[in-house]
């Protein structure tokens, strides 16, 4: 593999000195880009796009080609693991993911335990290898997975949910069933991320989209505990060079300190917590990633620049900050606003290093 020419993302995640704050954007390869929409139309469907390595590589590279970003993130979906477990994943335009065989009982969990999901995910690893080759060392490639809890929510609910009635019902009525499912998923996530690293991913991220819907006690037991297992197992491998691990739970505040205590290298923030408060909570244990409100990109250029400066000011001086949105970029954002964002971070951030 070619040597990495721009490694400031990796250095910042490891809290090493950098000349400026690195930047990438969650969902940076997505529907706000006309070239992505064209490729998806050519693919004929979202799952085909994800499962065709050449097309996944193409859309992974699109934002890197268009914007001066400091990382590429693999184009894939967080539901690849449960799909490979045979739950019958499909996507309906405007409705999101749906499983035809949701998990409802111990028999379902035992059936999942007997599967070999990683054997059905070669298309992901092939895409990683292709992207690394096409990047040519320009920027690092981030691999990712959904968190065990987030994967479980979709697998039990069968689709996106607002109330999480089924999985929360399982949590309180049949906790042993949920715990068994999370154990299976935790190990699957470990193996999945390791396979991405072996294929060429240079940093990894765990997206815990739905941890914020839990009470603190439930969060610590059913969301954080499985993620801690993932981090512990990944760190045991002693990969060299070090592959930084970032954990991101949407909708948590005080639990940031608990996330930082897992042993991960970085913690992602959504836009509901101020960067200075987060830094006070985690101290020097981890780097912080985030956390501009994605809706800021609907504002005029001067507002985007002002809000970028605020995020940088609230983090303050020193390394350990990766600039990002507080969640994924939204589909109606004008791509030219991303140019404004990138230029602002590059203009203002050197003063803090």
CSV table of C-alpha atoms in Angstrom, one decimal:
chain,number,residue,atom,x,y,z
A,1,UNK,CA,0.0,0.0,0.0
A,2,UNK,CA,1.3,3.6,-0.7
A,3,UNK,CA,2.6,5.6,2.2
A,4,UNK,CA,0.1,8.0,3.7
A,5,UNK,CA,0.8,11.6,2.5
A,6,UNK,CA,-1.8,13.3,4.8
A,7,UNK,CA,-1.9,11.7,8.2
A,8,UNK,CA,-3.2,14.6,10.3
A,9,UNK,CA,-6.5,12.8,11.1
A,10,UNK,CA,-4.6,9.8,12.5
A,11,UNK,CA,-2.3,12.1,14.5
A,12,UNK,CA,-5.1,14.1,15.9
A,13,UNK,CA,-7.1,11.0,16.9
A,14,UNK,CA,-4.0,9.9,18.8
A,15,UNK,CA,-3.6,13.4,20.3
A,16,UNK,CA,-0.3,14.0,18.6
A,17,UNK,CA,0.7,17.5,17.4
A,18,UNK,CA,-0.9,18.7,14.1
A,19,UNK,CA,-0.5,22.0,12.2
A,20,UNK,CA,-4.3,22.5,12.0
A,21,UNK,CA,-7.5,20.7,12.9
A,22,UNK,CA,-8.4,17.8,10.5
A,23,UNK,CA,-11.8,17.6,9.0
A,24,UNK,CA,-14.1,15.0,7.5
A,25,UNK,CA,-17.9,14.8,7.5
A,26,UNK,CA,-20.3,12.1,8.6
A,27,UNK,CA,-22.3,10.8,5.5
A,28,UNK,CA,-19.9,12.8,3.3
A,29,UNK,CA,-20.7,10.3,0.5
A,30,UNK,CA,-24.5,10.7,0.1
A,31,UNK,CA,-27.6,12.1,-1.4
A,32,UNK,CA,-26.6,15.8,-1.2
A,33,UNK,CA,-24.0,15.1,-4.0
A,34,UNK,CA,-25.4,15.0,-7.6
A,35,UNK,CA,-22.6,12.5,-8.5
A,36,UNK,CA,-23.7,10.2,-5.8
A,37,UNK,CA,-27.3,10.3,-6.9
A,38,UNK,CA,-26.2,9.5,-10.5
A,39,UNK,CA,-24.2,6.5,-9.3
A,40,UNK,CA,-27.0,5.2,-7.2
A,41,UNK,CA,-29.4,5.5,-10.1
A,42,UNK,CA,-27.0,3.6,-12.2
A,43,UNK,CA,-26.8,0.9,-9.5
A,44,UNK,CA,-30.6,0.6,-9.5
A,45,UNK,CA,-30.8,0.4,-5.7
A,46,UNK,CA,-29.1,1.2,-2.4
A,47,UNK,CA,-28.2,-2.4,-1.5
A,48,UNK,CA,-26.7,-3.0,-5.0
A,49,UNK,CA,-24.6,0.1,-4.5
A,50,UNK,CA,-23.4,-1.1,-1.1
A,51,UNK,CA,-22.7,-4.7,-2.4
A,52,UNK,CA,-20.9,-3.8,-5.6
A,53,UNK,CA,-17.2,-3.0,-4.5
A,54,UNK,CA,-16.5,-0.9,-7.6
A,55,UNK,CA,-19.5,1.3,-7.1
A,56,UNK,CA,-18.9,1.5,-3.3
A,57,UNK,CA,-15.4,2.6,-4.1
A,58,UNK,CA,-16.6,5.2,-6.6
A,59,UNK,CA,-19.0,6.9,-4.1
A,60,UNK,CA,-16.5,6.7,-1.3
A,61,UNK,CA,-14.1,8.7,-3.4
A,62,UNK,CA,-16.6,11.3,-4.6
A,63,UNK,CA,-16.4,13.7,-1.6
A,64,UNK,CA,-12.6,13.3,-1.5
A,65,UNK,CA,-12.4,14.3,-5.1
A,66,UNK,CA,-14.8,17.3,-4.7
A,67,UNK,CA,-13.6,18.7,-1.3
A,68,UNK,CA,-10.2,19.0,0.4
A,69,UNK,CA,-11.1,16.6,3.2
A,70,UNK,CA,-8.6,14.8,5.5
A,71,UNK,CA,-10.2,11.4,5.3
A,72,UNK,CA,-12.4,9.0,3.3
A,73,UNK,CA,-14.9,6.9,5.1
A,74,UNK,CA,-16.0,3.6,3.5
A,75,UNK,CA,-19.4,3.8,1.8
A,76,UNK,CA,-21.4,1.0,3.3
A,77,UNK,CA,-24.4,0.6,5.7
A,78,UNK,CA,-24.5,-0.1,9.4
A,79,UNK,CA,-26.8,-3.0,8.8
A,80,UNK,CA,-24.4,-5.2,6.8
A,81,UNK,CA,-23.9,-7.6,9.8
A,82,UNK,CA,-27.6,-8.4,10.5
A,83,UNK,CA,-28.1,-8.6,6.7
A,84,UNK,CA,-25.4,-11.3,6.5
A,85,UNK,CA,-27.1,-13.0,9.5
A,86,UNK,CA,-30.1,-13.8,7.2
A,87,UNK,CA,-32.7,-11.3,8.5
A,88,UNK,CA,-33.9,-10.3,5.0
A,89,UNK,CA,-32.9,-6.7,4.7
A,90,UNK,CA,-34.5,-4.4,2.2
A,91,UNK,CA,-34.8,-0.7,1.7
A,92,UNK,CA,-37.9,1.2,0.6
A,93,UNK,CA,-37.5,4.8,-0.7
A,94,UNK,CA,-38.7,7.2,1.9
A,95,UNK,CA,-39.1,4.5,4.6
A,96,UNK,CA,-35.6,3.3,5.3
A,97,UNK,CA,-34.5,-0.2,6.2
A,98,UNK,CA,-36.8,-3.2,6.9
A,99,UNK,CA,-36.1,-6.7,8.1
A,100,UNK,CA,-38.5,-9.5,6.9
A,101,UNK,CA,-37.3,-11.8,9.7
A,102,UNK,CA,-36.9,-9.7,12.9
A,103,UNK,CA,-35.6,-11.2,16.1
A,104,UNK,CA,-38.5,-12.1,18.5
A,105,UNK,CA,-37.5,-15.1,20.6
A,106,UNK,CA,-34.6,-17.2,21.8
A,107,UNK,CA,-35.0,-19.5,18.8
A,108,UNK,CA,-34.2,-16.6,16.5
A,109,UNK,CA,-31.2,-15.7,18.5
A,110,UNK,CA,-29.9,-19.2,18.4
A,111,UNK,CA,-30.4,-19.3,14.7
A,112,UNK,CA,-28.3,-16.1,14.3
A,113,UNK,CA,-25.6,-17.6,16.6
A,114,UNK,CA,-25.3,-20.5,14.2
A,115,UNK,CA,-24.6,-18.2,11.2
A,116,UNK,CA,-21.2,-17.2,9.9
A,117,UNK,CA,-21.9,-13.5,8.9
A,118,UNK,CA,-18.4,-12.5,8.1
A,119,UNK,CA,-18.2,-15.0,5.3
A,120,UNK,CA,-21.0,-13.0,3.6
A,121,UNK,CA,-19.3,-9.7,3.8
A,122,UNK,CA,-16.4,-10.1,1.4
A,123,UNK,CA,-17.9,-7.3,-0.7
A,124,UNK,CA,-17.1,-4.9,2.1
A,125,UNK,CA,-13.5,-6.0,2.4
A,126,UNK,CA,-13.1,-5.9,-1.4
A,127,UNK,CA,-14.4,-2.3,-1.4
A,128,UNK,CA,-11.9,-1.4,1.4
A,129,UNK,CA,-9.0,-2.8,-0.7
A,130,UNK,CA,-10.2,-0.9,-3.8
A,131,UNK,CA,-10.5,2.4,-2.0
A,132,UNK,CA,-7.1,2.1,-0.5
A,133,UNK,CA,-5.6,1.4,-3.9
A,134,UNK,CA,-7.5,4.3,-5.6
A,135,UNK,CA,-6.7,6.8,-2.8
A,136,UNK,CA,-3.0,6.2,-3.4
A,137,UNK,CA,-2.1,7.4,0.1
A,138,UNK,CA,-3.8,10.8,-0.3
A,139,UNK,CA,-5.8,10.6,2.9
A,140,UNK,CA,-6.6,7.7,5.4
A,141,UNK,CA,-9.6,5.5,5.0
A,142,UNK,CA,-12.0,5.1,7.9
A,143,UNK,CA,-13.9,1.8,8.4
A,144,UNK,CA,-16.9,1.5,10.6
A,145,UNK,CA,-19.7,-0.6,12.1
A,146,UNK,CA,-22.9,0.0,13.9
A,147,UNK,CA,-22.8,-0.6,17.6
A,148,UNK,CA,-24.2,-3.8,19.0
A,149,UNK,CA,-27.1,-2.0,20.6
A,150,UNK,CA,-27.9,-0.1,17.5
A,151,UNK,CA,-27.8,-3.2,15.4
A,152,UNK,CA,-30.0,-5.0,17.9
A,153,UNK,CA,-32.6,-2.2,17.8
A,154,UNK,CA,-33.1,-2.7,14.0
A,155,UNK,CA,-33.0,-6.5,14.3
A,156,UNK,CA,-35.7,-6.6,17.0
A,157,UNK,CA,-37.9,-3.7,15.8
A,158,UNK,CA,-37.6,-4.9,12.2
A,159,UNK,CA,-37.4,-1.3,11.0
A,160,UNK,CA,-36.6,2.2,12.1
A,161,UNK,CA,-38.6,3.1,15.3
A,162,UNK,CA,-39.6,6.1,17.3
A,163,UNK,CA,-40.7,4.4,20.5
A,164,UNK,CA,-38.5,1.3,20.5
A,165,UNK,CA,-41.4,-0.6,22.0
A,166,UNK,CA,-40.2,-4.1,21.0
A,167,UNK,CA,-36.5,-3.9,22.0
A,168,UNK,CA,-37.3,-2.0,25.2
A,169,UNK,CA,-40.0,-4.5,26.0
A,170,UNK,CA,-37.3,-7.2,25.5
A,171,UNK,CA,-34.9,-5.3,27.7
A,172,UNK,CA,-37.3,-5.2,30.6
A,173,UNK,CA,-39.3,-8.4,30.1
A,174,UNK,CA,-36.5,-10.8,28.8
A,175,UNK,CA,-33.1,-9.2,29.5
A,176,UNK,CA,-31.4,-12.6,29.2
A,177,UNK,CA,-32.5,-12.7,25.6
A,178,UNK,CA,-31.2,-9.3,24.7
A,179,UNK,CA,-28.0,-9.9,26.5
A,180,UNK,CA,-27.4,-13.1,24.5
A,181,UNK,CA,-28.1,-11.2,21.3
A,182,UNK,CA,-25.7,-8.4,22.2
A,183,UNK,CA,-22.9,-10.9,23.1
A,184,UNK,CA,-23.3,-12.4,19.6
A,185,UNK,CA,-23.3,-8.9,18.0
A,186,UNK,CA,-20.4,-7.7,20.0
A,187,UNK,CA,-18.1,-10.4,18.8
A,188,UNK,CA,-19.4,-10.0,15.2
A,189,UNK,CA,-18.5,-6.3,15.3
A,190,UNK,CA,-15.0,-7.1,16.6
A,191,UNK,CA,-14.4,-9.5,13.8
A,192,UNK,CA,-15.9,-7.3,11.2
A,193,UNK,CA,-13.8,-4.3,12.1
A,194,UNK,CA,-10.7,-6.4,12.3
A,195,UNK,CA,-11.4,-7.7,8.8
A,196,UNK,CA,-11.7,-4.1,7.6
A,197,UNK,CA,-8.4,-3.2,9.2
A,198,UNK,CA,-6.7,-6.3,7.5
A,199,UNK,CA,-8.2,-5.1,4.2
A,200,UNK,CA,-6.7,-1.6,4.7
A,201,UNK,CA,-8.8,0.6,7.0
A,202,UNK,CA,-6.5,3.0,8.9
A,203,UNK,CA,-9.0,4.1,11.5
A,204,UNK,CA,-12.3,2.6,12.7
A,205,UNK,CA,-15.5,4.1,14.1
A,206,UNK,CA,-18.5,2.6,15.9
A,207,UNK,CA,-21.8,4.4,15.4
A,208,UNK,CA,-24.2,4.0,18.3
A,209,UNK,CA,-27.1,5.8,16.7
A,210,UNK,CA,-29.7,4.8,19.3
A,211,UNK,CA,-27.8,4.7,22.6
A,212,UNK,CA,-29.4,8.0,23.5
A,213,UNK,CA,-32.9,6.5,23.8
A,214,UNK,CA,-31.9,4.6,26.9
A,215,UNK,CA,-31.9,5.5,30.6
A,216,UNK,CA,-28.4,6.0,32.1
A,217,UNK,CA,-28.4,2.5,33.8
A,218,UNK,CA,-29.7,0.8,30.6
A,219,UNK,CA,-27.2,2.7,28.5
A,220,UNK,CA,-24.3,1.6,30.6
A,221,UNK,CA,-25.4,-2.1,30.5
A,222,UNK,CA,-26.8,-2.5,27.0
A,223,UNK,CA,-25.0,0.0,24.9
A,224,UNK,CA,-21.7,1.0,26.6
A,225,UNK,CA,-20.8,-2.5,27.9
A,226,UNK,CA,-20.8,-4.1,24.4
A,227,UNK,CA,-18.9,-1.2,23.0
A,228,UNK,CA,-16.3,-1.6,25.7
A,229,UNK,CA,-15.9,-5.2,24.7
A,230,UNK,CA,-15.4,-4.2,21.1
A,231,UNK,CA,-12.7,-1.7,22.1
A,232,UNK,CA,-10.9,-4.1,24.4
A,233,UNK,CA,-10.8,-6.8,21.8
A,234,UNK,CA,-9.6,-4.5,19.1
A,235,UNK,CA,-6.8,-3.2,21.3
A,236,UNK,CA,-5.7,-6.7,22.2
A,237,UNK,CA,-4.6,-7.2,18.6
A,238,UNK,CA,-1.8,-4.6,19.0
A,239,UNK,CA,-2.1,-3.5,15.4
A,240,UNK,CA,0.9,-1.5,14.1
A,241,UNK,CA,0.7,1.2,13.1
A,242,UNK,CA,-2.0,2.0,15.7
A,243,UNK,CA,-5.5,2.0,14.2
A,244,UNK,CA,-7.4,4.7,16.2
A,245,UNK,CA,-10.9,3.7,17.5
A,246,UNK,CA,-13.7,6.4,17.7
A,247,UNK,CA,-17.0,5.8,19.5
A,248,UNK,CA,-20.0,7.9,18.8
A,249,UNK,CA,-23.3,7.8,20.7
A,250,UNK,CA,-25.9,10.2,19.5
A,251,UNK,CA,-27.8,11.9,22.3
A,252,UNK,CA,-25.7,11.3,25.3
A,253,UNK,CA,-24.2,14.0,27.6
A,254,UNK,CA,-22.7,13.0,30.9
A,255,UNK,CA,-22.0,9.5,29.6
A,256,UNK,CA,-19.1,11.0,27.5
A,257,UNK,CA,-16.8,10.3,30.4
A,258,UNK,CA,-18.0,6.7,30.5
A,259,UNK,CA,-17.3,6.4,26.7
A,260,UNK,CA,-13.8,7.9,27.2
A,261,UNK,CA,-13.1,5.3,29.9
A,262,UNK,CA,-13.6,2.4,27.5
A,263,UNK,CA,-10.0,2.7,26.2
A,264,UNK,CA,-11.0,4.2,22.8
A,265,UNK,CA,-8.9,6.8,21.3
A,266,UNK,CA,-11.6,9.3,20.4
A,267,UNK,CA,-15.2,10.2,21.2
A,268,UNK,CA,-17.6,11.7,18.8
A,269,UNK,CA,-20.0,14.5,19.9
A,270,UNK,CA,-23.4,15.5,18.5
A,271,UNK,CA,-24.3,19.2,18.5
A,272,UNK,CA,-26.3,19.1,21.8
A,273,UNK,CA,-23.2,19.4,24.0
A,274,UNK,CA,-20.8,22.2,23.9
A,275,UNK,CA,-17.2,21.3,23.0
A,276,UNK,CA,-15.7,23.0,26.1
A,277,UNK,CA,-18.1,21.1,28.4
A,278,UNK,CA,-17.1,17.8,26.7
A,279,UNK,CA,-13.4,18.5,27.0
A,280,UNK,CA,-13.9,19.2,30.7
A,281,UNK,CA,-15.7,15.9,31.1
A,282,UNK,CA,-13.1,13.7,29.3
A,283,UNK,CA,-10.0,15.6,30.2
A,284,UNK,CA,-7.0,14.5,28.2
A,285,UNK,CA,-8.0,10.8,27.9
A,286,UNK,CA,-9.4,10.9,24.4
A,287,UNK,CA,-9.6,13.1,21.3
A,288,UNK,CA,-12.9,14.7,20.5
A,289,UNK,CA,-14.7,14.6,17.1
A,290,UNK,CA,-17.4,17.0,16.1
A,291,UNK,CA,-19.7,18.8,16.5
A,292,UNK,CA,-21.2,21.5,14.2
A,293,UNK,CA,-25.0,21.3,13.9
A,294,UNK,CA,-25.6,19.9,10.4
A,295,UNK,CA,-28.4,22.5,9.9
A,296,UNK,CA,-25.8,25.3,10.0
A,297,UNK,CA,-25.0,24.4,6.4
A,298,UNK,CA,-28.4,25.8,5.4
A,299,UNK,CA,-27.2,29.2,6.6
A,300,UNK,CA,-25.4,31.9,4.7
A,301,UNK,CA,-21.6,31.7,4.3
A,302,UNK,CA,-20.8,34.2,7.0
A,303,UNK,CA,-23.0,32.2,9.5
A,304,UNK,CA,-21.2,29.0,8.6
A,305,UNK,CA,-17.8,30.7,9.2
A,306,UNK,CA,-19.0,32.1,12.5
A,307,UNK,CA,-20.2,28.8,13.8
A,308,UNK,CA,-17.0,27.0,12.7
A,309,UNK,CA,-15.0,29.5,14.7
A,310,UNK,CA,-17.2,28.9,17.7
A,311,UNK,CA,-16.6,25.2,17.7
A,312,UNK,CA,-12.9,25.7,17.4
A,313,UNK,CA,-12.8,28.3,20.1
A,314,UNK,CA,-14.8,26.0,22.5
A,315,UNK,CA,-12.3,23.2,22.0
A,316,UNK,CA,-9.5,25.6,22.5
A,317,UNK,CA,-5.8,25.0,21.9
A,318,UNK,CA,-3.9,21.8,21.3
A,319,UNK,CA,-4.3,18.6,19.4
A,320,UNK,CA,-7.0,16.1,19.9
A,321,UNK,CA,-9.8,17.7,17.9
A,322,UNK,CA,-11.2,16.3,14.6
A,323,UNK,CA,-13.7,18.7,13.1
A,324,UNK,CA,-17.0,17.1,12.0
A,325,UNK,CA,-20.7,17.6,12.0
A,326,UNK,CA,-22.6,16.5,15.0
A,327,UNK,CA,-24.4,13.9,12.8
A,328,UNK,CA,-24.7,13.1,9.2
A,329,UNK,CA,-24.8,15.8,6.5
A,330,UNK,CA,-28.4,16.2,5.3
A,331,UNK,CA,-29.5,15.5,1.7
A,332,UNK,CA,-30.8,19.0,0.9
A,333,UNK,CA,-27.5,20.8,1.7
A,334,UNK,CA,-25.9,22.7,-1.2
A,335,UNK,CA,-22.5,21.1,-1.8
A,336,UNK,CA,-21.0,24.6,-2.1
A,337,UNK,CA,-21.7,25.1,1.6
A,338,UNK,CA,-19.4,22.3,2.3
A,339,UNK,CA,-16.6,24.2,0.5
A,340,UNK,CA,-17.3,27.1,2.8
A,341,UNK,CA,-17.1,24.8,5.8
A,342,UNK,CA,-13.8,23.2,4.7
A,343,UNK,CA,-12.2,26.5,3.9
A,344,UNK,CA,-13.2,28.0,7.2
A,345,UNK,CA,-11.8,25.1,9.2
A,346,UNK,CA,-8.5,25.4,7.3
A,347,UNK,CA,-8.4,29.2,7.7
A,348,UNK,CA,-9.2,29.4,11.4
A,349,UNK,CA,-7.8,26.2,13.0
A,350,UNK,CA,-4.0,26.8,12.6
A,351,UNK,CA,-4.3,29.5,15.3
A,352,UNK,CA,-5.2,26.8,17.9
A,353,UNK,CA,-2.1,24.6,17.2
